[in-house]
């Protein structure tokens, strides 16, 4: 399945929207997909809701976001991107100027460090919509996000 995904993402020039939500990609699958999308020039929407993204996937997505300036919307809701992976994801998002909409709902990161980086992304890039609902964000994280 990952080999087929590699062929699709590298050869489908007209593909602008890809939604893989609720498919059991797991951490490894999302890492491979993230690596493929570093040099993406066509895809503008990526849906990865509920695919089993966790530690390595969050970091790989963050790394991809720091280099990919074509993607406009990303949905990674209903995964388990937490702790260090959430910080890596937020750091990549912070350096991305193309993304306009990100859905991070239901990941449970709760740590204020990603909140600080996400707040910086809100003010430094083109991000217009950020959904961080149901992430156990405490008061100090809320204050960081509010600016």
Short mmCIF file of N, CA and C in Angstrom, two decimals, residues 10-146:
data_model
loop_
_atom_site.label_atom_id
_atom_site.label_comp_id
_atom_site.label_asym_id
_atom_site.label_seq_id
_atom_site.Cartn_x
_atom_site.Cartn_y
_atom_site.Cartn_z
N UNK A 10 3.79 10.95 -6.38
CA UNK A 10 4.88 11.46 -7.22
C UNK A 10 4.50 11.63 -8.67
N UNK A 11 3.46 10.93 -9.15
CA UNK A 11 3.16 11.00 -10.57
C UNK A 11 1.82 11.67 -10.91
N UNK A 12 0.95 11.84 -9.95
CA UNK A 12 -0.37 12.42 -10.22
C UNK A 12 -0.30 13.94 -10.16
N UNK A 13 0.06 14.55 -11.26
CA UNK A 13 0.28 16.00 -11.30
C UNK A 13 -1.01 16.81 -11.10
N UNK A 14 -2.15 16.22 -11.44
CA UNK A 14 -3.41 16.95 -11.30
C UNK A 14 -4.02 16.78 -9.90
N UNK A 15 -3.44 15.92 -9.09
CA UNK A 15 -3.97 15.66 -7.75
C UNK A 15 -3.69 16.85 -6.83
N UNK A 16 -4.75 17.54 -6.42
CA UNK A 16 -4.60 18.68 -5.53
C UNK A 16 -5.15 18.42 -4.14
N UNK A 17 -6.05 17.45 -4.02
CA UNK A 17 -6.66 17.12 -2.73
C UNK A 17 -6.50 15.61 -2.49
N UNK A 18 -5.98 15.26 -1.33
CA UNK A 18 -5.82 13.86 -0.97
C UNK A 18 -6.32 13.69 0.46
N UNK A 19 -7.34 12.86 0.63
CA UNK A 19 -7.88 12.60 1.96
C UNK A 19 -7.72 11.12 2.29
N UNK A 20 -6.85 10.83 3.21
CA UNK A 20 -6.58 9.46 3.64
C UNK A 20 -7.15 9.20 5.03
N UNK A 21 -8.04 10.06 5.48
CA UNK A 21 -8.61 9.96 6.82
C UNK A 21 -9.23 8.59 7.07
N UNK A 22 -9.10 8.16 8.31
CA UNK A 22 -9.66 6.90 8.82
C UNK A 22 -9.07 5.66 8.16
N UNK A 23 -7.93 5.80 7.49
CA UNK A 23 -7.20 4.64 6.97
C UNK A 23 -6.08 4.33 7.96
N UNK A 24 -5.80 3.07 8.21
CA UNK A 24 -4.81 2.70 9.23
C UNK A 24 -3.36 2.85 8.75
N UNK A 25 -2.96 4.08 8.46
CA UNK A 25 -1.59 4.33 8.00
C UNK A 25 -0.58 4.10 9.12
N UNK A 26 -0.96 4.48 10.32
CA UNK A 26 -0.05 4.36 11.45
C UNK A 26 1.09 5.35 11.36
N UNK A 27 1.94 5.29 12.35
CA UNK A 27 3.08 6.20 12.43
C UNK A 27 3.98 6.06 11.20
N UNK A 28 4.31 4.83 10.84
CA UNK A 28 5.22 4.57 9.73
C UNK A 28 4.67 5.10 8.41
N UNK A 29 3.40 4.88 8.14
CA UNK A 29 2.79 5.33 6.90
C UNK A 29 2.79 6.85 6.78
N UNK A 30 2.52 7.53 7.87
CA UNK A 30 2.51 8.99 7.85
C UNK A 30 3.94 9.53 7.70
N UNK A 31 4.91 8.86 8.28
CA UNK A 31 6.31 9.27 8.11
C UNK A 31 6.70 9.17 6.64
N UNK A 32 6.38 8.06 6.00
CA UNK A 32 6.71 7.87 4.58
C UNK A 32 6.00 8.92 3.73
N UNK A 33 4.73 9.13 3.98
CA UNK A 33 3.98 10.14 3.23
C UNK A 33 4.58 11.53 3.42
N UNK A 34 4.96 11.86 4.64
CA UNK A 34 5.58 13.16 4.92
C UNK A 34 6.87 13.34 4.13
N UNK A 35 7.65 12.29 4.05
CA UNK A 35 8.90 12.36 3.28
C UNK A 35 8.62 12.60 1.80
N UNK A 36 7.56 11.99 1.30
CA UNK A 36 7.19 12.16 -0.11
C UNK A 36 6.74 13.59 -0.41
N UNK A 37 6.17 14.24 0.59
CA UNK A 37 5.58 15.56 0.37
C UNK A 37 6.53 16.72 0.61
N UNK A 38 7.78 16.44 0.92
CA UNK A 38 8.75 17.52 1.12
C UNK A 38 8.84 18.41 -0.11
N UNK A 39 8.85 17.81 -1.27
CA UNK A 39 9.01 18.59 -2.50
C UNK A 39 7.70 18.69 -3.28
N UNK A 40 6.58 18.56 -2.60
CA UNK A 40 5.27 18.64 -3.23
C UNK A 40 5.07 19.97 -3.94
N UNK A 41 4.56 19.93 -5.17
CA UNK A 41 4.24 21.18 -5.87
C UNK A 41 2.79 21.21 -6.33
N UNK A 42 2.02 20.14 -6.10
CA UNK A 42 0.65 20.08 -6.58
C UNK A 42 -0.40 19.99 -5.48
N UNK A 43 -0.14 19.21 -4.47
CA UNK A 43 -1.13 18.94 -3.43
C UNK A 43 -1.37 20.19 -2.58
N UNK A 44 -2.64 20.60 -2.44
CA UNK A 44 -2.97 21.76 -1.61
C UNK A 44 -3.78 21.39 -0.36
N UNK A 45 -4.41 20.22 -0.37
CA UNK A 45 -5.16 19.76 0.81
C UNK A 45 -4.77 18.33 1.12
N UNK A 46 -4.48 18.09 2.41
CA UNK A 46 -4.14 16.75 2.87
C UNK A 46 -4.97 16.43 4.09
N UNK A 47 -5.72 15.34 4.02
CA UNK A 47 -6.55 14.89 5.13
C UNK A 47 -5.96 13.63 5.76
N UNK A 48 -5.58 13.73 7.02
CA UNK A 48 -5.00 12.61 7.75
C UNK A 48 -5.68 12.43 9.10
N UNK A 49 -6.97 12.64 9.14
CA UNK A 49 -7.73 12.51 10.38
C UNK A 49 -7.87 11.03 10.76
N UNK A 50 -7.51 10.72 11.98
CA UNK A 50 -7.71 9.37 12.50
C UNK A 50 -6.92 8.29 11.80
N UNK A 51 -5.67 8.58 11.44
CA UNK A 51 -4.86 7.59 10.72
C UNK A 51 -3.84 6.89 11.63
N UNK A 52 -3.82 7.22 12.90
CA UNK A 52 -2.89 6.59 13.83
C UNK A 52 -1.55 7.29 13.93
N UNK A 53 -1.51 8.57 13.55
CA UNK A 53 -0.27 9.35 13.66
C UNK A 53 0.07 9.56 15.13
N UNK A 54 1.34 9.33 15.47
CA UNK A 54 1.78 9.49 16.85
C UNK A 54 3.13 10.19 16.90
N UNK A 55 4.07 9.60 17.58
CA UNK A 55 5.36 10.21 17.89
C UNK A 55 6.16 10.59 16.64
N UNK A 56 6.55 9.60 15.88
CA UNK A 56 7.40 9.84 14.72
C UNK A 56 6.66 10.61 13.64
N UNK A 57 5.38 10.35 13.49
CA UNK A 57 4.58 11.02 12.46
C UNK A 57 4.47 12.52 12.74
N UNK A 58 4.26 12.89 13.98
CA UNK A 58 4.17 14.31 14.32
C UNK A 58 5.45 15.05 13.99
N UNK A 59 6.57 14.42 14.30
CA UNK A 59 7.87 15.02 14.00
C UNK A 59 8.10 15.10 12.50
N UNK A 60 7.76 14.03 11.77
CA UNK A 60 7.94 14.00 10.32
C UNK A 60 7.05 15.03 9.64
N UNK A 61 5.82 15.17 10.12
CA UNK A 61 4.92 16.19 9.56
C UNK A 61 5.48 17.59 9.80
N UNK A 62 6.01 17.82 10.98
CA UNK A 62 6.61 19.12 11.28
C UNK A 62 7.78 19.42 10.36
N UNK A 63 8.61 18.43 10.13
CA UNK A 63 9.74 18.58 9.22
C UNK A 63 9.26 18.88 7.80
N UNK A 64 8.24 18.16 7.35
CA UNK A 64 7.67 18.39 6.02
C UNK A 64 7.10 19.80 5.91
N UNK A 65 6.40 20.24 6.95
CA UNK A 65 5.78 21.57 6.92
C UNK A 65 6.82 22.68 6.83
N UNK A 66 7.98 22.45 7.39
CA UNK A 66 9.02 23.48 7.35
C UNK A 66 9.58 23.67 5.94
N UNK A 67 9.36 22.69 5.06
CA UNK A 67 9.90 22.77 3.70
C UNK A 67 8.83 22.89 2.62
N UNK A 68 7.60 22.50 2.92
CA UNK A 68 6.53 22.46 1.92
C UNK A 68 5.77 23.79 1.92
N UNK A 69 5.86 24.52 0.84
CA UNK A 69 5.16 25.80 0.76
C UNK A 69 4.04 25.79 -0.26
N UNK A 70 3.47 24.64 -0.51
CA UNK A 70 2.34 24.52 -1.43
C UNK A 70 1.04 24.15 -0.71
N UNK A 71 1.16 23.34 0.33
CA UNK A 71 -0.01 22.85 1.06
C UNK A 71 -0.76 24.02 1.71
N UNK A 72 -2.07 24.08 1.48
CA UNK A 72 -2.90 25.16 2.03
C UNK A 72 -3.73 24.71 3.24
N UNK A 73 -4.15 23.44 3.25
CA UNK A 73 -4.92 22.96 4.40
C UNK A 73 -4.49 21.55 4.78
N UNK A 74 -4.50 21.31 6.09
CA UNK A 74 -4.05 20.04 6.65
C UNK A 74 -4.96 19.66 7.80
N UNK A 75 -5.47 18.43 7.76
CA UNK A 75 -6.31 17.92 8.84
C UNK A 75 -5.61 16.71 9.46
N UNK A 76 -5.14 16.87 10.68
CA UNK A 76 -4.53 15.77 11.42
C UNK A 76 -5.28 15.52 12.73
N UNK A 77 -6.57 15.80 12.71
CA UNK A 77 -7.39 15.60 13.90
C UNK A 77 -7.53 14.10 14.22
N UNK A 78 -7.92 13.82 15.45
CA UNK A 78 -8.17 12.46 15.93
C UNK A 78 -6.97 11.53 15.76
N UNK A 79 -5.79 12.04 16.10
CA UNK A 79 -4.59 11.23 16.16
C UNK A 79 -4.03 11.33 17.57
N UNK A 80 -2.79 10.99 17.77
CA UNK A 80 -2.17 11.09 19.09
C UNK A 80 -0.83 11.81 18.99
N UNK A 81 -0.86 13.00 18.42
CA UNK A 81 0.34 13.81 18.29
C UNK A 81 0.51 14.59 19.59
N UNK A 82 1.41 14.13 20.43
CA UNK A 82 1.56 14.68 21.77
C UNK A 82 3.02 14.94 22.10
N UNK A 83 3.23 15.66 23.18
CA UNK A 83 4.56 15.91 23.77
C UNK A 83 5.56 16.40 22.74
N UNK A 84 6.68 15.71 22.61
CA UNK A 84 7.76 16.14 21.71
C UNK A 84 7.28 16.21 20.25
N UNK A 85 6.46 15.25 19.84
CA UNK A 85 5.94 15.25 18.47
C UNK A 85 5.06 16.48 18.21
N UNK A 86 4.29 16.89 19.21
CA UNK A 86 3.46 18.09 19.07
C UNK A 86 4.33 19.33 18.95
N UNK A 87 5.41 19.37 19.71
CA UNK A 87 6.33 20.51 19.62
C UNK A 87 7.00 20.55 18.25
N UNK A 88 7.43 19.40 17.74
CA UNK A 88 8.05 19.34 16.41
C UNK A 88 7.07 19.75 15.32
N UNK A 89 5.83 19.29 15.44
CA UNK A 89 4.79 19.66 14.47
C UNK A 89 4.58 21.17 14.50
N UNK A 90 4.43 21.72 15.69
CA UNK A 90 4.19 23.16 15.84
C UNK A 90 5.37 23.98 15.34
N UNK A 91 6.59 23.49 15.56
CA UNK A 91 7.78 24.21 15.06
C UNK A 91 7.78 24.25 13.54
N UNK A 92 7.43 23.14 12.90
CA UNK A 92 7.35 23.11 11.44
C UNK A 92 6.26 24.04 10.93
N UNK A 93 5.15 24.04 11.61
CA UNK A 93 4.04 24.93 11.25
C UNK A 93 4.45 26.38 11.41
N UNK A 94 5.23 26.66 12.42
CA UNK A 94 5.69 28.02 12.68
C UNK A 94 6.53 28.58 11.53
N UNK A 95 7.26 27.72 10.85
CA UNK A 95 8.10 28.19 9.75
C UNK A 95 7.41 28.09 8.38
N UNK A 96 6.17 27.63 8.36
CA UNK A 96 5.43 27.49 7.11
C UNK A 96 4.60 28.75 6.85
N UNK A 97 4.72 29.31 5.65
CA UNK A 97 3.97 30.53 5.33
C UNK A 97 2.80 30.27 4.39
N UNK A 98 2.65 29.04 3.91
CA UNK A 98 1.61 28.73 2.93
C UNK A 98 0.31 28.23 3.56
N UNK A 99 0.40 27.48 4.64
CA UNK A 99 -0.80 26.88 5.23
C UNK A 99 -1.78 27.94 5.71
N UNK A 100 -3.04 27.73 5.36
CA UNK A 100 -4.10 28.64 5.77
C UNK A 100 -5.02 28.02 6.81
N UNK A 101 -5.14 26.69 6.79
CA UNK A 101 -6.07 26.00 7.68
C UNK A 101 -5.44 24.71 8.21
N UNK A 102 -5.46 24.56 9.54
CA UNK A 102 -4.93 23.36 10.18
C UNK A 102 -5.93 22.89 11.22
N UNK A 103 -6.27 21.61 11.16
CA UNK A 103 -7.14 21.01 12.16
C UNK A 103 -6.31 20.04 13.00
N UNK A 104 -6.08 20.39 14.24
CA UNK A 104 -5.32 19.58 15.20
C UNK A 104 -6.21 19.04 16.33
N UNK A 105 -7.52 19.12 16.15
CA UNK A 105 -8.45 18.72 17.21
C UNK A 105 -8.25 17.26 17.61
N UNK A 106 -8.51 16.99 18.88
CA UNK A 106 -8.52 15.64 19.44
C UNK A 106 -7.16 14.93 19.34
N UNK A 107 -6.08 15.63 19.61
CA UNK A 107 -4.78 15.00 19.70
C UNK A 107 -4.30 14.90 21.15
N UNK A 108 -4.81 15.75 22.01
CA UNK A 108 -4.51 15.68 23.43
C UNK A 108 -3.12 16.13 23.82
N UNK A 109 -2.54 17.10 23.10
CA UNK A 109 -1.17 17.48 23.43
C UNK A 109 -1.06 18.23 24.73
N UNK A 110 -1.98 19.08 25.09
CA UNK A 110 -2.05 19.68 26.41
C UNK A 110 -0.86 20.45 26.93
N UNK A 111 0.31 20.21 26.44
CA UNK A 111 1.55 20.85 26.87
C UNK A 111 1.59 22.30 26.38
N UNK A 112 2.02 23.26 27.20
CA UNK A 112 2.05 24.65 26.74
C UNK A 112 3.10 24.93 25.66
N UNK A 113 4.13 24.11 25.54
CA UNK A 113 5.17 24.37 24.53
C UNK A 113 4.61 24.39 23.10
N UNK A 114 3.79 23.41 22.68
CA UNK A 114 3.20 23.51 21.34
C UNK A 114 2.30 24.74 21.21
N UNK A 115 1.64 25.11 22.29
CA UNK A 115 0.75 26.27 22.24
C UNK A 115 1.53 27.54 21.93
N UNK A 116 2.69 27.69 22.51
CA UNK A 116 3.53 28.84 22.25
C UNK A 116 3.94 28.89 20.78
N UNK A 117 4.37 27.76 20.24
CA UNK A 117 4.79 27.70 18.84
C UNK A 117 3.60 27.90 17.90
N UNK A 118 2.44 27.35 18.26
CA UNK A 118 1.25 27.54 17.44
C UNK A 118 0.82 29.01 17.43
N UNK A 119 0.96 29.67 18.58
CA UNK A 119 0.64 31.10 18.65
C UNK A 119 1.54 31.89 17.72
N UNK A 120 2.82 31.55 17.69
CA UNK A 120 3.75 32.24 16.78
C UNK A 120 3.36 32.01 15.33
N UNK A 121 2.91 30.79 15.00
CA UNK A 121 2.47 30.49 13.63
C UNK A 121 1.25 31.31 13.25
N UNK A 122 0.39 31.55 14.21
CA UNK A 122 -0.80 32.36 13.93
C UNK A 122 -0.43 33.78 13.52
N UNK A 123 0.63 34.31 14.11
CA UNK A 123 1.00 35.70 13.86
C UNK A 123 2.07 35.88 12.79
N UNK A 124 2.77 34.81 12.43
CA UNK A 124 3.88 34.98 11.48
C UNK A 124 3.59 34.50 10.07
N UNK A 125 2.64 33.61 9.90
CA UNK A 125 2.39 33.05 8.57
C UNK A 125 1.04 33.43 8.02
N UNK A 126 0.55 32.61 7.12
CA UNK A 126 -0.73 32.87 6.49
C UNK A 126 -1.88 32.12 7.13
N UNK A 127 -1.64 31.53 8.29
CA UNK A 127 -2.65 30.71 8.95
C UNK A 127 -3.88 31.55 9.31
N UNK A 128 -5.04 31.09 8.82
CA UNK A 128 -6.30 31.78 9.07
C UNK A 128 -7.17 30.99 10.03
N UNK A 129 -7.13 29.66 9.91
CA UNK A 129 -7.96 28.79 10.74
C UNK A 129 -7.10 27.75 11.44
N UNK A 130 -7.24 27.68 12.75
CA UNK A 130 -6.53 26.68 13.54
C UNK A 130 -7.50 26.08 14.55
N UNK A 131 -7.77 24.79 14.42
CA UNK A 131 -8.67 24.11 15.35
C UNK A 131 -7.83 23.26 16.30
N UNK A 132 -7.81 23.64 17.56
CA UNK A 132 -7.08 22.89 18.59
C UNK A 132 -8.05 22.41 19.68
N UNK A 133 -9.30 22.23 19.32
CA UNK A 133 -10.29 21.79 20.30
C UNK A 133 -9.97 20.37 20.81
N UNK A 134 -10.36 20.11 22.04
CA UNK A 134 -10.20 18.81 22.69
C UNK A 134 -8.73 18.35 22.73
N UNK A 135 -7.86 19.25 23.14
CA UNK A 135 -6.45 18.93 23.28
C UNK A 135 -5.94 19.08 24.70
N UNK A 136 -6.82 19.21 25.66
CA UNK A 136 -6.45 19.34 27.08
C UNK A 136 -5.53 20.53 27.32
N UNK A 137 -5.78 21.61 26.61
CA UNK A 137 -4.99 22.83 26.78
C UNK A 137 -5.41 23.50 28.07
N UNK A 138 -4.46 23.74 28.93
CA UNK A 138 -4.74 24.36 30.22
C UNK A 138 -4.69 25.88 30.09
N UNK A 139 -4.93 26.57 31.19
CA UNK A 139 -5.01 28.03 31.20
C UNK A 139 -3.77 28.69 30.63
N UNK A 140 -2.57 28.25 31.05
CA UNK A 140 -1.36 28.89 30.58
C UNK A 140 -1.19 28.70 29.06
N UNK A 141 -1.55 27.56 28.55
CA UNK A 141 -1.51 27.33 27.09
C UNK A 141 -2.52 28.20 26.36
N UNK A 142 -3.67 28.40 26.97
CA UNK A 142 -4.71 29.26 26.37
C UNK A 142 -4.23 30.71 26.30
N UNK A 143 -3.55 31.17 27.35
CA UNK A 143 -3.02 32.52 27.35
C UNK A 143 -1.94 32.69 26.27
N UNK A 144 -1.11 31.68 26.10
CA UNK A 144 -0.08 31.73 25.06
C UNK A 144 -0.72 31.84 23.68
N UNK A 145 -1.79 31.08 23.47
CA UNK A 145 -2.46 31.08 22.16
C UNK A 145 -3.17 32.40 21.91
N UNK A 146 -3.68 33.01 22.95
CA UNK A 146 -4.42 34.25 22.80
C UNK A 146 -3.52 35.45 22.51
#
